[in-house]
Amino acid sequence: MFNKIKNLTSLIGSTFSRSRVRTGNEFLLRENDFGTIHVEAEVVRRIVERVQINGVHEIKNIVVDVPSDNEPLKIKLNLIITQDYSAPTVGANLRDAIKEHLLEFLSIKDALFDIRVTQINKKLPETKRRQLK
């Protein structure tokens, strides 16, 4: 019974909280006369995961640091690019695409990026296939 009351109090306390940052992974996106909109860092991470750019083989280890009063949103990620692509160009294109998606879906204009190219994926040699007659 005490657990139910404790859960209810934490729910009510979280619901009516007016703080700028509510939990470690949630931040205030918008506040107006009608209420507030909070966003989980997981939502930003999933948006970053789904961005597709030529030359990107895989995006790994995405870390989203929630913004504070003095700091904007920070996104850190490791990148595996395909062979024959320039790492700075792919990184810049990915950063621009992520910024565009964040602006479109969440209206987030400012974000800092730490993109590290950790591997270049080699093209596998094409194997000869036997033709059946």
Coordinates of N, CA, C and O in Angstrom, one line a residue:
M1 N 0.8 -1.2 0.0 CA 0.0 0.0 0.0 C 0.9 1.3 0.0 O 0.6 2.2 -0.7
F2 N 2.0 1.2 0.8 CA 2.8 2.4 0.9 C 3.5 2.6 -0.5 O 3.8 3.8 -0.9
N3 N 3.8 1.5 -1.2 CA 4.4 1.7 -2.5 C 3.5 2.4 -3.5 O 3.9 3.2 -4.3
K4 N 2.2 2.1 -3.4 CA 1.2 2.7 -4.3 C 1.1 4.2 -4.0 O 1.1 5.0 -4.9
I5 N 1.1 4.6 -2.7 CA 1.1 6.0 -2.3 C 2.4 6.7 -2.8 O 2.3 7.8 -3.3
K6 N 3.5 6.0 -2.6 CA 4.8 6.6 -3.0 C 4.8 6.8 -4.5 O 5.3 7.8 -5.0
N7 N 4.3 5.8 -5.3 CA 4.3 6.0 -6.7 C 3.4 7.1 -7.2 O 3.7 7.9 -8.1
L8 N 2.2 7.2 -6.5 CA 1.3 8.3 -6.8 C 1.9 9.7 -6.5 O 1.8 10.6 -7.3
T9 N 2.6 9.8 -5.3 CA 3.2 11.1 -5.0 C 4.3 11.4 -6.0 O 4.4 12.6 -6.4
S10 N 5.1 10.4 -6.4 CA 6.1 10.8 -7.4 C 5.5 11.1 -8.8 O 6.0 12.0 -9.4
L11 N 4.4 10.5 -9.1 CA 3.7 10.9 -10.4 C 3.2 12.3 -10.3 O 3.3 13.1 -11.2
I12 N 2.5 12.6 -9.2 CA 1.9 14.0 -9.0 C 3.0 15.0 -9.0 O 3.0 16.1 -9.6
G13 N 4.1 14.7 -8.2 CA 5.2 15.6 -8.1 C 5.8 15.9 -9.5 O 6.2 17.0 -9.8
S14 N 6.0 14.9 -10.3 CA 6.6 15.0 -11.6 C 5.7 15.8 -12.6 O 6.1 16.5 -13.4
T15 N 4.4 15.5 -12.4 CA 3.4 16.1 -13.3 C 3.3 17.6 -13.1 O 3.3 18.4 -14.1
F16 N 3.4 18.1 -11.9 CA 3.2 19.5 -11.7 C 4.6 20.2 -11.4 O 4.6 21.4 -10.9
S17 N 5.6 19.6 -11.7 CA 7.0 20.2 -11.5 C 7.1 21.3 -12.5 O 6.8 21.2 -13.7
R18 N 7.7 22.5 -12.1 CA 7.9 23.6 -13.0 C 9.4 23.8 -13.3 O 9.8 24.9 -13.8
S19 N 10.2 22.9 -13.0 CA 11.7 23.1 -13.2 C 12.0 23.0 -14.6 O 11.3 22.4 -15.4
R20 N 13.1 23.5 -15.0 CA 13.6 23.6 -16.4 C 14.0 22.2 -16.9 O 13.7 21.8 -18.0
V21 N 14.8 21.4 -16.0 CA 15.2 20.1 -16.4 C 14.5 19.2 -15.3 O 14.7 19.3 -14.2
R22 N 13.7 18.3 -15.8 CA 12.9 17.4 -14.9 C 13.6 16.2 -14.4 O 13.7 15.9 -13.3
T23 N 14.2 15.4 -15.3 CA 15.0 14.3 -15.0 C 16.3 14.3 -15.7 O 16.5 15.3 -16.5
G24 N 17.1 13.4 -15.5 CA 18.4 13.4 -16.2 C 18.4 13.3 -17.7 O 19.2 13.7 -18.4
N25 N 17.3 12.7 -18.2 CA 17.2 12.4 -19.6 C 16.1 13.2 -20.3 O 15.7 12.9 -21.4
E26 N 15.5 14.2 -19.6 CA 14.4 14.9 -20.2 C 14.7 16.4 -20.0 O 15.3 16.9 -19.1
F27 N 14.3 17.2 -21.0 CA 14.5 18.6 -21.0 C 13.3 19.4 -21.5 O 12.5 18.9 -22.3
L28 N 13.3 20.6 -21.2 CA 12.2 21.5 -21.6 C 12.4 22.0 -23.0 O 13.4 22.5 -23.3
L29 N 11.4 21.7 -23.9 CA 11.5 22.1 -25.3 C 10.8 23.4 -25.5 O 11.3 24.3 -26.1
R30 N 9.6 23.5 -25.0 CA 8.8 24.7 -25.2 C 7.9 25.0 -24.0 O 7.4 24.1 -23.4
E31 N 7.8 26.3 -23.7 CA 6.9 26.7 -22.6 C 6.1 27.9 -23.0 O 6.7 28.9 -23.5
N32 N 4.8 27.9 -22.8 CA 4.0 29.1 -23.1 C 2.8 29.1 -22.2 O 2.8 28.4 -21.2
D33 N 1.8 30.0 -22.4 CA 0.7 30.1 -21.5 C -0.2 28.9 -21.4 O -0.8 28.7 -20.4
F34 N -0.1 28.0 -22.4 CA -1.0 26.8 -22.4 C -0.3 25.6 -21.7 O -1.0 24.6 -21.4
G35 N 1.0 25.7 -21.4 CA 1.7 24.6 -20.8 C 3.1 24.4 -21.2 O 3.7 25.3 -21.9
T36 N 3.7 23.3 -20.9 CA 5.0 23.0 -21.3 C 5.1 21.7 -22.1 O 4.3 20.8 -22.0
I37 N 6.2 21.6 -22.9 CA 6.5 20.4 -23.7 C 7.9 20.0 -23.3 O 8.9 20.8 -23.4
H38 N 8.0 18.8 -22.8 CA 9.3 18.2 -22.5 C 9.7 17.1 -23.5 O 8.8 16.4 -24.0
V39 N 10.9 16.9 -23.7 CA 11.4 15.9 -24.7 C 12.4 15.0 -24.0 O 13.3 15.5 -23.3
E40 N 12.3 13.7 -24.2 CA 13.3 12.8 -23.7 C 14.5 12.8 -24.6 O 14.4 12.9 -25.8
A41 N 15.7 12.6 -24.0 CA 16.9 12.5 -24.8 C 16.9 11.3 -25.8 O 17.5 11.3 -26.9
E42 N 16.1 10.3 -25.4 CA 16.0 9.1 -26.3 C 15.3 9.4 -27.6 O 15.7 8.9 -28.6
V43 N 14.4 10.4 -27.6 CA 13.8 10.8 -28.8 C 14.8 11.4 -29.8 O 14.8 11.1 -31.0
V44 N 15.7 12.3 -29.3 CA 16.7 12.9 -30.1 C 17.7 11.8 -30.6 O 18.1 11.8 -31.8
R45 N 18.0 10.8 -29.7 CA 18.9 9.8 -30.1 C 18.3 9.0 -31.3 O 19.0 8.6 -32.3
R46 N 17.0 8.7 -31.2 CA 16.4 7.9 -32.3 C 16.3 8.7 -33.6 O 16.4 8.2 -34.7
I47 N 16.1 10.0 -33.5 CA 16.1 10.9 -34.7 C 17.5 10.8 -35.4 O 17.6 10.6 -36.6
V48 N 18.6 10.9 -34.6 CA 19.9 10.8 -35.1 C 20.2 9.4 -35.7 O 20.8 9.4 -36.8
E49 N 19.7 8.4 -35.1 CA 19.9 7.0 -35.6 C 19.3 6.8 -37.0 O 19.8 6.1 -37.8
R50 N 18.2 7.5 -37.3 CA 17.5 7.3 -38.5 C 17.9 8.1 -39.7 O 17.4 8.0 -40.8
V51 N 18.8 9.1 -39.5 CA 19.3 9.9 -40.5 C 20.2 9.1 -41.5 O 21.0 8.3 -41.0
Q52 N 19.9 9.2 -42.8 CA 20.7 8.4 -43.8 C 21.3 9.4 -44.7 O 20.7 10.3 -45.3
I53 N 22.6 9.2 -44.9 CA 23.5 10.1 -45.7 C 24.4 9.1 -46.6 O 24.9 8.1 -46.0
N54 N 24.7 9.5 -47.8 CA 25.6 8.7 -48.6 C 27.0 8.8 -47.9 O 27.5 9.8 -47.5
G55 N 27.6 7.6 -47.8 CA 28.9 7.5 -47.2 C 28.9 7.0 -45.8 O 29.9 6.6 -45.3
V56 N 27.7 7.1 -45.2 CA 27.6 6.6 -43.8 C 27.2 5.1 -43.8 O 26.2 4.8 -44.3
H57 N 28.1 4.3 -43.2 CA 27.8 2.9 -43.1 C 27.0 2.6 -41.9 O 26.0 1.9 -41.9
E58 N 27.4 3.2 -40.7 CA 26.7 2.9 -39.5 C 27.0 4.1 -38.5 O 28.1 4.6 -38.5
I59 N 26.0 4.4 -37.7 CA 26.2 5.4 -36.6 C 26.1 4.6 -35.3 O 25.2 3.8 -35.1
K60 N 27.1 4.8 -34.4 CA 27.2 4.0 -33.2 C 27.4 5.0 -32.0 O 27.8 6.1 -32.2
N61 N 27.1 4.4 -30.8 CA 27.4 5.1 -29.5 C 26.9 6.5 -29.5 O 27.7 7.5 -29.2
I62 N 25.6 6.7 -29.7 CA 25.0 8.1 -29.7 C 24.8 8.5 -28.3 O 24.1 7.8 -27.5
V63 N 25.4 9.6 -27.9 CA 25.1 10.1 -26.5 C 24.6 11.5 -26.7 O 25.1 12.4 -27.4
V64 N 23.4 11.8 -26.0 CA 22.8 13.0 -26.1 C 22.8 13.7 -24.7 O 22.3 13.1 -23.7
D65 N 23.5 14.8 -24.6 CA 23.6 15.6 -23.3 C 22.5 16.7 -23.4 O 22.5 17.5 -24.3
V66 N 21.6 16.6 -22.4 CA 20.5 17.5 -22.4 C 21.0 19.0 -22.2 O 22.0 19.2 -21.6
P67 N 20.3 19.9 -22.8 CA 20.7 21.3 -22.7 C 20.4 21.9 -21.3 O 19.5 21.4 -20.6
S68 N 21.2 22.9 -20.9 CA 20.9 23.5 -19.6 C 20.7 25.0 -19.9 O 20.6 25.4 -21.1
D69 N 20.7 25.9 -18.9 CA 20.5 27.3 -19.2 C 21.6 27.9 -20.0 O 21.4 28.8 -20.8
N70 N 22.8 27.4 -19.7 CA 24.0 28.0 -20.4 C 24.5 27.2 -21.6 O 25.3 27.7 -22.4
E71 N 24.1 26.0 -21.7 CA 24.7 25.0 -22.7 C 23.6 24.6 -23.7 O 22.5 24.2 -23.2
P72 N 23.9 24.5 -25.0 CA 22.9 24.0 -25.9 C 22.9 22.4 -25.9 O 23.7 21.8 -25.2
L73 N 22.1 21.8 -26.6 CA 22.0 20.4 -26.8 C 23.3 19.9 -27.3 O 23.9 20.5 -28.3
K74 N 23.9 18.8 -26.8 CA 25.1 18.2 -27.3 C 24.9 16.8 -27.7 O 24.3 16.0 -27.0
I75 N 25.4 16.5 -28.9 CA 25.2 15.2 -29.5 C 26.6 14.6 -29.8 O 27.3 15.3 -30.6
K76 N 26.9 13.5 -29.3 CA 28.2 12.8 -29.5 C 27.9 11.5 -30.2 O 27.0 10.8 -29.8
L77 N 28.7 11.2 -31.2 CA 28.4 9.9 -31.9 C 29.7 9.4 -32.6 O 30.6 10.2 -32.9
N78 N 29.8 8.1 -32.8 CA 30.9 7.5 -33.5 C 30.3 7.1 -34.9 O 29.2 6.6 -35.0
L79 N 31.1 7.2 -35.9 CA 30.7 7.0 -37.3 C 31.6 6.0 -38.0 O 32.8 6.1 -37.9
I80 N 30.9 5.1 -38.7 CA 31.7 4.2 -39.6 C 31.3 4.6 -41.0 O 30.1 4.6 -41.3
I81 N 32.2 5.0 -41.8 CA 32.0 5.5 -43.1 C 32.4 4.4 -44.1 O 33.2 3.5 -43.8
T82 N 31.8 4.5 -45.3 CA 32.2 3.5 -46.4 C 33.5 4.1 -47.1 O 33.8 5.3 -47.1
Q83 N 34.1 3.2 -47.7 CA 35.4 3.5 -48.4 C 35.1 4.4 -49.6 O 34.0 4.5 -50.1
D84 N 36.1 5.2 -49.9 CA 36.0 6.2 -51.0 C 35.2 7.4 -50.7 O 34.8 8.1 -51.6
Y85 N 34.9 7.7 -49.5 CA 34.2 8.9 -49.1 C 35.2 9.7 -48.1 O 35.9 9.1 -47.3
S86 N 35.1 11.0 -48.2 CA 35.9 11.9 -47.4 C 35.3 12.0 -46.0 O 34.1 12.4 -45.9
A87 N 36.0 11.7 -45.0 CA 35.5 11.8 -43.6 C 35.0 13.2 -43.2 O 33.9 13.3 -42.7
P88 N 35.7 14.3 -43.5 CA 35.2 15.6 -43.2 C 33.9 15.9 -43.9 O 33.0 16.5 -43.3
T89 N 33.8 15.5 -45.2 CA 32.6 15.8 -46.0 C 31.4 15.0 -45.4 O 30.3 15.6 -45.3
V90 N 31.6 13.7 -45.2 CA 30.5 12.9 -44.6 C 30.1 13.4 -43.3 O 28.9 13.5 -43.0
G91 N 31.0 13.8 -42.4 CA 30.7 14.3 -41.1 C 29.9 15.6 -41.2 O 28.9 15.8 -40.5
A92 N 30.3 16.5 -42.1 CA 29.6 17.8 -42.2 C 28.2 17.5 -42.8 O 27.2 18.2 -42.4
N93 N 28.1 16.6 -43.8 CA 26.8 16.3 -44.4 C 25.8 15.7 -43.3 O 24.6 16.0 -43.3
L94 N 26.4 14.8 -42.5 CA 25.6 14.2 -41.5 C 25.1 15.2 -40.4 O 24.0 15.2 -40.0
R95 N 26.0 16.1 -40.0 CA 25.7 17.1 -39.0 C 24.6 18.0 -39.6 O 23.6 18.3 -38.9
D96 N 24.7 18.4 -40.8 CA 23.7 19.3 -41.4 C 22.3 18.6 -41.5 O 21.3 19.2 -41.3
A97 N 22.3 17.3 -41.9 CA 21.1 16.5 -42.0 C 20.4 16.3 -40.6 O 19.2 16.4 -40.5
I98 N 21.3 16.1 -39.6 CA 20.7 15.9 -38.3 C 20.1 17.3 -37.8 O 19.0 17.3 -37.2
K99 N 20.8 18.4 -38.0 CA 20.3 19.7 -37.7 C 18.9 19.9 -38.4 O 18.0 20.5 -37.8
E100 N 18.8 19.6 -39.6 CA 17.6 19.8 -40.4 C 16.5 18.9 -39.8 O 15.3 19.4 -39.7
H101 N 16.7 17.7 -39.4 CA 15.7 16.8 -38.8 C 15.3 17.3 -37.5 O 14.1 17.3 -37.2
L102 N 16.2 17.8 -36.7 CA 15.9 18.3 -35.3 C 15.0 19.6 -35.5 O 14.1 19.8 -34.7
L103 N 15.4 20.4 -36.4 CA 14.6 21.6 -36.7 C 13.2 21.3 -37.1 O 12.2 21.8 -36.7
E104 N 13.1 20.3 -38.1 CA 11.8 19.9 -38.6 C 10.9 19.3 -37.6 O 9.7 19.6 -37.5
F105 N 11.4 18.3 -36.8 CA 10.6 17.5 -35.9 C 10.4 18.2 -34.5 O 9.3 18.0 -34.0
L106 N 11.4 18.8 -34.0 CA 11.4 19.3 -32.6 C 11.6 20.8 -32.5 O 11.6 21.3 -31.4
S107 N 11.8 21.5 -33.6 CA 12.1 22.9 -33.6 C 13.3 23.3 -32.8 O 13.4 24.3 -32.2
I108 N 14.3 22.4 -32.8 CA 15.6 22.7 -32.1 C 16.5 23.3 -33.1 O 16.8 22.7 -34.1
K109 N 17.0 24.5 -32.8 CA 17.8 25.2 -33.7 C 19.3 25.1 -33.4 O 20.2 25.1 -34.3
D110 N 19.7 25.0 -32.1 CA 21.1 25.0 -31.7 C 21.4 23.6 -31.1 O 20.7 23.1 -30.3
A111 N 22.5 23.1 -31.6 CA 23.0 21.8 -31.1 C 24.5 21.8 -31.4 O 25.0 22.3 -32.5
L112 N 25.3 21.3 -30.5 CA 26.7 21.1 -30.7 C 27.0 19.6 -31.0 O 26.3 18.7 -30.4
F113 N 27.9 19.3 -31.9 CA 28.2 18.0 -32.3 C 29.6 17.6 -32.1 O 30.5 18.4 -32.2
D114 N 29.8 16.3 -31.7 CA 31.1 15.7 -31.6 C 31.0 14.4 -32.4 O 30.5 13.4 -31.9
I115 N 31.4 14.5 -33.7 CA 31.4 13.3 -34.6 C 32.8 12.8 -34.7 O 33.7 13.5 -35.1
R116 N 32.9 11.5 -34.4 CA 34.2 10.8 -34.5 C 34.1 9.7 -35.5 O 33.3 8.8 -35.3
V117 N 34.9 9.7 -36.5 CA 35.0 8.6 -37.5 C 35.9 7.6 -36.9 O 37.1 7.8 -36.7
T118 N 35.3 6.4 -36.5 CA 36.1 5.4 -35.8 C 36.5 4.3 -36.8 O 37.4 3.5 -36.4
Q119 N 35.9 4.2 -38.0 CA 36.3 3.1 -38.9 C 35.9 3.4 -40.3 O 34.9 4.1 -40.5
I120 N 36.7 2.9 -41.2 CA 36.3 3.0 -42.6 C 36.0 1.6 -43.1 O 36.9 0.7 -43.1
N121 N 34.8 1.4 -43.5 CA 34.4 0.1 -43.9 C 34.9 -0.2 -45.3 O 34.6 0.5 -46.3
K122 N 35.6 -1.3 -45.5 CA 36.2 -1.7 -46.8 C 35.1 -2.3 -47.7 O 34.2 -3.0 -47.2
K123 N 35.2 -2.0 -48.9 CA 34.3 -2.7 -49.9 C 34.8 -4.2 -50.0 O 36.0 -4.4 -50.2
L124 N 33.8 -5.1 -50.0 CA 34.2 -6.5 -50.1 C 34.4 -6.8 -51.6 O 33.6 -6.3 -52.4
P125 N 35.4 -7.5 -52.0 CA 35.6 -7.9 -53.4 C 34.4 -8.7 -53.9 O 33.9 -9.5 -53.2
E126 N 34.0 -8.4 -55.1 CA 32.9 -9.1 -55.7 C 33.3 -10.5 -56.1 O 34.3 -10.7 -56.7
T127 N 32.6 -11.4 -55.6 CA 32.9 -12.8 -55.9 C 32.3 -13.2 -57.3 O 31.2 -12.8 -57.6
K128 N 33.0 -14.1 -58.0 CA 32.4 -14.6 -59.2 C 31.4 -15.6 -58.9 O 31.5 -16.5 -58.1
R129 N 30.3 -15.5 -59.7 CA 29.2 -16.4 -59.5 C 29.2 -17.4 -60.6 O 29.4 -17.0 -61.8
R130 N 28.9 -18.6 -60.3 CA 28.8 -19.6 -61.3 C 27.5 -19.5 -62.0 O 26.5 -19.3 -61.4
Q131 N 27.5 -19.7 -63.2 CA 26.3 -19.7 -64.0 C 25.9 -21.2 -64.2 O 26.7 -22.0 -64.6
L132 N 24.6 -21.4 -63.9 CA 24.1 -22.8 -64.1 C 23.5 -22.9 -65.5 O 22.8 -22.0 -66.0
K133 N 23.9 -23.9 -66.2 CA 23.4 -24.2 -67.6 C 22.5 -25.3 -67.6 O 22.4 -26.2 -66.9

